[in-house]
Amino acid sequence: ITHLVNTTILSVELGKGIGYNPSRLSELGLASFLHDIGMQEVFPIVYSKDKLSRSEYDRVKMHVVTGANLMKEIEGLPQVVVDVCYQHHERMTGDGYRKMVGQTIHEYAQIIGLSDTFEAITHSRPYRKQKSSQVAIKELIETASDDFDRNALKVLVRRIGIYPVGTWVELNTGEI
């Protein structure tokens, strides 16, 4: 649940930075809070300390379909929430679970995908230690900047910051 709450807070913060109105922020928040609902089916696999087998990884990837199917049954739930659940692992480059590309991916799914990735990097997993938010942002910029919407990534950098308060920085002029 912590991952869902953190991802939701971060997604809404990015939505604010992008300029979403309260209605869109509410929709984004709901979609973010429910985006991983399908993970309930694969918790034992996800929390394994061992490297996943190909079949285990394929089962984990199905959480987006499982979640979307569960949400289709909820009367009154906006279709965008279902769509975002299905799309949140898609990347602009087409490297996602379903190989969607660029603007075919809903903008909320792009924001939630970025928030989800950042949140995962900054928290421990059974197979690796957590990294600082600064290291996470650096990794996202260096290795995955083409995977995510550039505007959302810029907002993440502005809102989280590469250099936390109290960090000493040497400028190219030699000034500290």
mmCIF file of N, CA, C and O in Angstrom, residues 3-67:
data_model
loop_
_atom_site.group_PDB
_atom_site.id
_atom_site.type_symbol
_atom_site.label_atom_id
_atom_site.label_comp_id
_atom_site.label_asym_id
_atom_site.label_seq_id
_atom_site.Cartn_x
_atom_site.Cartn_y
_atom_site.Cartn_z
ATOM 1 N N HIS A 3 3.619 1.781 -1.557
ATOM 2 C CA HIS A 3 4.001 2.089 -2.937
ATOM 3 C C HIS A 3 2.866 2.821 -3.660
ATOM 4 O O HIS A 3 3.107 3.810 -4.359
ATOM 5 N N LEU A 4 1.641 2.370 -3.459
ATOM 6 C CA LEU A 4 0.498 3.012 -4.123
ATOM 7 C C LEU A 4 0.303 4.441 -3.633
ATOM 8 O O LEU A 4 0.060 5.352 -4.432
ATOM 9 N N VAL A 5 0.401 4.636 -2.327
ATOM 10 C CA VAL A 5 0.229 5.977 -1.764
ATOM 11 C C VAL A 5 1.337 6.909 -2.251
ATOM 12 O O VAL A 5 1.070 8.035 -2.701
ATOM 13 N N ASN A 6 2.581 6.447 -2.190
ATOM 14 C CA ASN A 6 3.700 7.280 -2.646
ATOM 15 C C ASN A 6 3.574 7.620 -4.124
ATOM 16 O O ASN A 6 3.812 8.766 -4.534
ATOM 17 N N THR A 7 3.226 6.629 -4.932
ATOM 18 C CA THR A 7 3.079 6.855 -6.373
ATOM 19 C C THR A 7 1.947 7.841 -6.640
ATOM 20 O O THR A 7 2.065 8.718 -7.497
ATOM 21 N N THR A 8 0.874 7.727 -5.880
ATOM 22 C CA THR A 8 -0.256 8.638 -6.061
ATOM 23 C C THR A 8 0.124 10.068 -5.686
ATOM 24 O O THR A 8 -0.168 11.009 -6.439
ATOM 25 N N ILE A 9 0.791 10.234 -4.564
ATOM 26 C CA ILE A 9 1.216 11.578 -4.151
ATOM 27 C C ILE A 9 2.129 12.188 -5.202
ATOM 28 O O ILE A 9 1.958 13.345 -5.595
ATOM 29 N N LEU A 10 3.084 11.422 -5.663
ATOM 30 C CA LEU A 10 4.013 11.918 -6.668
ATOM 31 C C LEU A 10 3.303 12.230 -7.990
ATOM 32 O O LEU A 10 3.555 13.266 -8.610
ATOM 33 N N SER A 11 2.390 11.368 -8.404
ATOM 34 C CA SER A 11 1.649 11.600 -9.650
ATOM 35 C C SER A 11 0.823 12.874 -9.581
ATOM 36 O O SER A 11 0.812 13.674 -10.529
ATOM 37 N N VAL A 12 0.137 13.082 -8.461
ATOM 38 C CA VAL A 12 -0.668 14.294 -8.303
ATOM 39 C C VAL A 12 0.235 15.531 -8.274
ATOM 40 O O VAL A 12 -0.090 16.562 -8.859
ATOM 41 N N GLU A 13 1.380 15.409 -7.626
ATOM 42 C CA GLU A 13 2.333 16.523 -7.602
ATOM 43 C C GLU A 13 2.810 16.853 -9.024
ATOM 44 O O GLU A 13 2.915 18.026 -9.395
ATOM 45 N N LEU A 14 3.075 15.831 -9.825
ATOM 46 C CA LEU A 14 3.467 16.070 -11.221
ATOM 47 C C LEU A 14 2.305 16.696 -11.996
ATOM 48 O O LEU A 14 2.517 17.612 -12.798
ATOM 49 N N GLY A 15 1.093 16.207 -11.747
ATOM 50 C CA GLY A 15 -0.076 16.792 -12.393
ATOM 51 C C GLY A 15 -0.239 18.262 -12.052
ATOM 52 O O GLY A 15 -0.561 19.089 -12.915
ATOM 53 N N LYS A 16 0.008 18.629 -10.803
ATOM 54 C CA LYS A 16 -0.036 20.039 -10.401
ATOM 55 C C LYS A 16 1.019 20.837 -11.151
ATOM 56 O O LYS A 16 0.754 21.946 -11.612
ATOM 57 N N GLY A 17 2.221 20.280 -11.235
ATOM 58 C CA GLY A 17 3.308 20.961 -11.935
ATOM 59 C C GLY A 17 3.041 21.139 -13.415
ATOM 60 O O GLY A 17 3.506 22.105 -14.025
ATOM 61 N N ILE A 18 2.274 20.221 -13.982
ATOM 62 C CA ILE A 18 1.905 20.309 -15.405
ATOM 63 C C ILE A 18 0.787 21.322 -15.601
ATOM 64 O O ILE A 18 0.647 21.902 -16.661
ATOM 65 N N GLY A 19 0.005 21.555 -14.530
ATOM 66 C CA GLY A 19 -1.063 22.550 -14.609
ATOM 67 C C GLY A 19 -2.462 21.968 -14.674
ATOM 68 O O GLY A 19 -3.403 22.643 -15.090
ATOM 69 N N TYR A 20 -2.639 20.739 -14.245
ATOM 70 C CA TYR A 20 -3.970 20.129 -14.259
ATOM 71 C C TYR A 20 -4.916 20.855 -13.312
ATOM 72 O O TYR A 20 -4.503 21.293 -12.230
ATOM 73 N N ASN A 21 -6.178 20.927 -13.702
ATOM 74 C CA ASN A 21 -7.204 21.505 -12.839
ATOM 75 C C ASN A 21 -7.614 20.463 -11.786
ATOM 76 O O ASN A 21 -7.242 19.287 -11.897
ATOM 77 N N PRO A 22 -8.363 20.855 -10.757
ATOM 78 C CA PRO A 22 -8.725 19.918 -9.684
ATOM 79 C C PRO A 22 -9.437 18.658 -10.167
ATOM 80 O O PRO A 22 -9.198 17.575 -9.628
ATOM 81 N N SER A 23 -10.269 18.777 -11.177
ATOM 82 C CA SER A 23 -10.974 17.613 -11.701
ATOM 83 C C SER A 23 -10.006 16.596 -12.301
ATOM 84 O O SER A 23 -10.110 15.388 -12.057
ATOM 85 N N ARG A 24 -9.071 17.090 -13.086
ATOM 86 C CA ARG A 24 -8.064 16.193 -13.689
ATOM 87 C C ARG A 24 -7.140 15.617 -12.627
ATOM 88 O O ARG A 24 -6.737 14.459 -12.716
ATOM 89 N N LEU A 25 -6.788 16.422 -11.615
ATOM 90 C CA LEU A 25 -5.948 15.920 -10.527
ATOM 91 C C LEU A 25 -6.650 14.794 -9.777
ATOM 92 O O LEU A 25 -6.024 13.798 -9.397
ATOM 93 N N SER A 26 -7.943 14.935 -9.582
ATOM 94 C CA SER A 26 -8.725 13.905 -8.904
ATOM 95 C C SER A 26 -8.742 12.616 -9.722
ATOM 96 O O SER A 26 -8.553 11.513 -9.177
ATOM 97 N N GLU A 27 -8.962 12.744 -11.015
ATOM 98 C CA GLU A 27 -8.960 11.582 -11.917
ATOM 99 C C GLU A 27 -7.585 10.908 -11.941
ATOM 100 O O GLU A 27 -7.479 9.687 -11.854
ATOM 101 N N LEU A 28 -6.543 11.717 -12.044
ATOM 102 C CA LEU A 28 -5.171 11.203 -12.037
ATOM 103 C C LEU A 28 -4.878 10.489 -10.716
ATOM 104 O O LEU A 28 -4.293 9.402 -10.708
ATOM 105 N N GLY A 29 -5.291 11.078 -9.613
ATOM 106 C CA GLY A 29 -5.068 10.467 -8.304
ATOM 107 C C GLY A 29 -5.764 9.126 -8.165
ATOM 108 O O GLY A 29 -5.180 8.162 -7.668
ATOM 109 N N LEU A 30 -7.009 9.051 -8.618
ATOM 110 C CA LEU A 30 -7.748 7.786 -8.558
ATOM 111 C C LEU A 30 -7.074 6.732 -9.431
ATOM 112 O O LEU A 30 -6.869 5.592 -9.007
ATOM 113 N N ALA A 31 -6.709 7.108 -10.644
ATOM 114 C CA ALA A 31 -6.040 6.174 -11.551
ATOM 115 C C ALA A 31 -4.717 5.695 -10.951
ATOM 116 O O ALA A 31 -4.375 4.511 -11.028
ATOM 117 N N SER A 32 -3.991 6.611 -10.335
ATOM 118 C CA SER A 32 -2.710 6.250 -9.741
ATOM 119 C C SER A 32 -2.894 5.314 -8.559
ATOM 120 O O SER A 32 -2.164 4.334 -8.408
ATOM 121 N N PHE A 33 -3.872 5.597 -7.723
ATOM 122 C CA PHE A 33 -4.085 4.760 -6.545
ATOM 123 C C PHE A 33 -4.495 3.340 -6.924
ATOM 124 O O PHE A 33 -4.169 2.387 -6.214
ATOM 125 N N LEU A 34 -5.167 3.184 -8.050
ATOM 126 C CA LEU A 34 -5.651 1.861 -8.474
ATOM 127 C C LEU A 34 -4.764 1.189 -9.530
ATOM 128 O O LEU A 34 -5.033 0.057 -9.922
ATOM 129 N N HIS A 35 -3.711 1.858 -9.981
ATOM 130 C CA HIS A 35 -2.952 1.359 -11.135
ATOM 131 C C HIS A 35 -2.368 -0.037 -10.961
ATOM 132 O O HIS A 35 -2.237 -0.772 -11.921
ATOM 133 N N ASP A 36 -2.031 -0.428 -9.755
ATOM 134 C CA ASP A 36 -1.413 -1.743 -9.521
ATOM 135 C C ASP A 36 -2.348 -2.736 -8.843
ATOM 136 O O ASP A 36 -1.889 -3.707 -8.242
ATOM 137 N N ILE A 37 -3.643 -2.543 -8.977
ATOM 138 C CA ILE A 37 -4.599 -3.418 -8.299
ATOM 139 C C ILE A 37 -4.436 -4.886 -8.727
ATOM 140 O O ILE A 37 -4.663 -5.798 -7.939
ATOM 141 N N GLY A 38 -3.963 -5.117 -9.928
ATOM 142 C CA GLY A 38 -3.754 -6.479 -10.416
ATOM 143 C C GLY A 38 -2.564 -7.177 -9.783
ATOM 144 O O GLY A 38 -2.404 -8.395 -9.920
ATOM 145 N N MET A 39 -1.726 -6.441 -9.064
ATOM 146 C CA MET A 39 -0.555 -7.046 -8.421
ATOM 147 C C MET A 39 -0.947 -8.024 -7.314
ATOM 148 O O MET A 39 -0.154 -8.895 -6.955
ATOM 149 N N GLN A 40 -2.165 -7.911 -6.806
ATOM 150 C CA GLN A 40 -2.596 -8.817 -5.746
ATOM 151 C C GLN A 40 -2.481 -10.278 -6.160
ATOM 152 O O GLN A 40 -2.291 -11.157 -5.325
ATOM 153 N N GLU A 41 -2.570 -10.523 -7.453
ATOM 154 C CA GLU A 41 -2.499 -11.891 -7.964
ATOM 155 C C GLU A 41 -1.077 -12.439 -7.998
ATOM 156 O O GLU A 41 -0.896 -13.645 -8.114
ATOM 157 N N VAL A 42 -0.081 -11.566 -7.935
ATOM 158 C CA VAL A 42 1.305 -12.013 -8.115
ATOM 159 C C VAL A 42 2.235 -11.599 -6.974
ATOM 160 O O VAL A 42 3.456 -11.656 -7.135
ATOM 161 N N PHE A 43 1.702 -11.207 -5.832
ATOM 162 C CA PHE A 43 2.548 -10.779 -4.709
ATOM 163 C C PHE A 43 3.642 -11.780 -4.349
ATOM 164 O O PHE A 43 4.784 -11.386 -4.167
ATOM 165 N N PRO A 44 3.332 -13.076 -4.215
ATOM 166 C CA PRO A 44 4.409 -14.012 -3.840
ATOM 167 C C PRO A 44 5.564 -14.023 -4.849
ATOM 168 O O PRO A 44 6.720 -14.156 -4.467
ATOM 169 N N ILE A 45 5.257 -13.850 -6.100
ATOM 170 C CA ILE A 45 6.300 -13.836 -7.138
ATOM 171 C C ILE A 45 7.116 -12.554 -7.032
ATOM 172 O O ILE A 45 8.341 -12.575 -7.061
ATOM 173 N N VAL A 46 6.436 -11.432 -6.904
ATOM 174 C CA VAL A 46 7.090 -10.125 -6.883
ATOM 175 C C VAL A 46 8.045 -9.988 -5.700
ATOM 176 O O VAL A 46 9.103 -9.378 -5.822
ATOM 177 N N TYR A 47 7.694 -10.554 -4.569
ATOM 178 C CA TYR A 47 8.517 -10.407 -3.379
ATOM 179 C C TYR A 47 9.531 -11.532 -3.191
ATOM 180 O O TYR A 47 10.143 -11.650 -2.140
ATOM 181 N N SER A 48 9.747 -12.301 -4.228
ATOM 182 C CA SER A 48 10.779 -13.335 -4.201
ATOM 183 C C SER A 48 12.158 -12.681 -4.265
ATOM 184 O O SER A 48 12.358 -11.696 -4.973
ATOM 185 N N LYS A 49 13.109 -13.228 -3.518
ATOM 186 C CA LYS A 49 14.471 -12.697 -3.548
ATOM 187 C C LYS A 49 15.255 -13.243 -4.741
ATOM 188 O O LYS A 49 16.316 -12.733 -5.072
ATOM 189 N N ASP A 50 14.720 -14.268 -5.356
ATOM 190 C CA ASP A 50 15.396 -14.886 -6.494
ATOM 191 C C ASP A 50 15.040 -14.166 -7.785
ATOM 192 O O ASP A 50 13.979 -13.529 -7.890
ATOM 193 N N LYS A 51 15.914 -14.303 -8.756
ATOM 194 C CA LYS A 51 15.625 -13.743 -10.072
ATOM 195 C C LYS A 51 14.415 -14.487 -10.650
ATOM 196 O O LYS A 51 14.306 -15.710 -10.530
ATOM 197 N N LEU A 52 13.523 -13.721 -11.256
ATOM 198 C CA LEU A 52 12.318 -14.323 -11.804
ATOM 199 C C LEU A 52 12.634 -15.135 -13.056
ATOM 200 O O LEU A 52 13.448 -14.722 -13.878
ATOM 201 N N SER A 53 11.941 -16.249 -13.187
ATOM 202 C CA SER A 53 12.043 -17.024 -14.426
ATOM 203 C C SER A 53 11.239 -16.293 -15.500
ATOM 204 O O SER A 53 10.467 -15.374 -15.210
ATOM 205 N N ARG A 54 11.398 -16.689 -16.719
ATOM 206 C CA ARG A 54 10.666 -16.064 -17.834
ATOM 207 C C ARG A 54 9.154 -16.189 -17.619
ATOM 208 O O ARG A 54 8.410 -15.238 -17.825
ATOM 209 N N SER A 55 8.708 -17.356 -17.197
ATOM 210 C CA SER A 55 7.262 -17.554 -16.996
ATOM 211 C C SER A 55 6.755 -16.727 -15.813
ATOM 212 O O SER A 55 5.639 -16.202 -15.859
ATOM 213 N N GLU A 56 7.572 -16.598 -14.743
ATOM 214 C CA GLU A 56 7.169 -15.752 -13.616
ATOM 215 C C GLU A 56 7.075 -14.290 -14.048
ATOM 216 O O GLU A 56 6.117 -13.597 -13.688
ATOM 217 N N TYR A 57 8.050 -13.835 -14.810
ATOM 218 C CA TYR A 57 8.033 -12.458 -15.286
ATOM 219 C C TYR A 57 6.810 -12.215 -16.179
ATOM 220 O O TYR A 57 6.145 -11.178 -16.062
ATOM 221 N N ASP A 58 6.489 -13.171 -17.026
ATOM 222 C CA ASP A 58 5.298 -13.048 -17.879
ATOM 223 C C ASP A 58 4.029 -12.969 -17.035
ATOM 224 O O ASP A 58 3.112 -12.214 -17.367
ATOM 225 N N ARG A 59 3.972 -13.728 -15.945
ATOM 226 C CA ARG A 59 2.807 -13.656 -15.050
ATOM 227 C C ARG A 59 2.717 -12.283 -14.387
ATOM 228 O O ARG A 59 1.628 -11.721 -14.272
ATOM 229 N N VAL A 60 3.857 -11.749 -13.958
ATOM 230 C CA VAL A 60 3.863 -10.419 -13.332
ATOM 231 C C VAL A 60 3.383 -9.373 -14.334
ATOM 232 O O VAL A 60 2.593 -8.489 -13.989
ATOM 233 N N LYS A 61 3.832 -9.460 -15.565
ATOM 234 C CA LYS A 61 3.411 -8.494 -16.585
ATOM 235 C C LYS A 61 1.903 -8.526 -16.820
ATOM 236 O O LYS A 61 1.318 -7.530 -17.241
ATOM 237 N N MET A 62 1.270 -9.634 -16.522
ATOM 238 C CA MET A 62 -0.182 -9.750 -16.708
ATOM 239 C C MET A 62 -0.974 -8.970 -15.665
ATOM 240 O O MET A 62 -2.190 -8.839 -15.784
ATOM 241 N N HIS A 63 -0.290 -8.405 -14.648
ATOM 242 C CA HIS A 63 -1.041 -7.671 -13.626
ATOM 243 C C HIS A 63 -1.794 -6.483 -14.219
ATOM 244 O O HIS A 63 -2.824 -6.086 -13.686
ATOM 245 N N VAL A 64 -1.318 -5.955 -15.329
ATOM 246 C CA VAL A 64 -2.024 -4.829 -15.943
ATOM 247 C C VAL A 64 -3.347 -5.284 -16.556
ATOM 248 O O VAL A 64 -4.347 -4.567 -16.480
ATOM 249 N N VAL A 65 -3.363 -6.460 -17.131
ATOM 250 C CA VAL A 65 -4.592 -7.017 -17.712
ATOM 251 C C VAL A 65 -5.540 -7.431 -16.591
ATOM 252 O O VAL A 65 -6.732 -7.113 -16.629
ATOM 253 N N THR A 66 -5.006 -8.119 -15.590
ATOM 254 C CA THR A 66 -5.820 -8.546 -14.447
ATOM 255 C C THR A 66 -6.471 -7.338 -13.778
ATOM 256 O O THR A 66 -7.671 -7.344 -13.491
ATOM 257 N N GLY A 67 -5.675 -6.296 -13.547
ATOM 258 C CA GLY A 67 -6.200 -5.090 -12.905
ATOM 259 C C GLY A 67 -7.262 -4.406 -13.742
ATOM 260 O O GLY A 67 -8.315 -4.011 -13.226
#
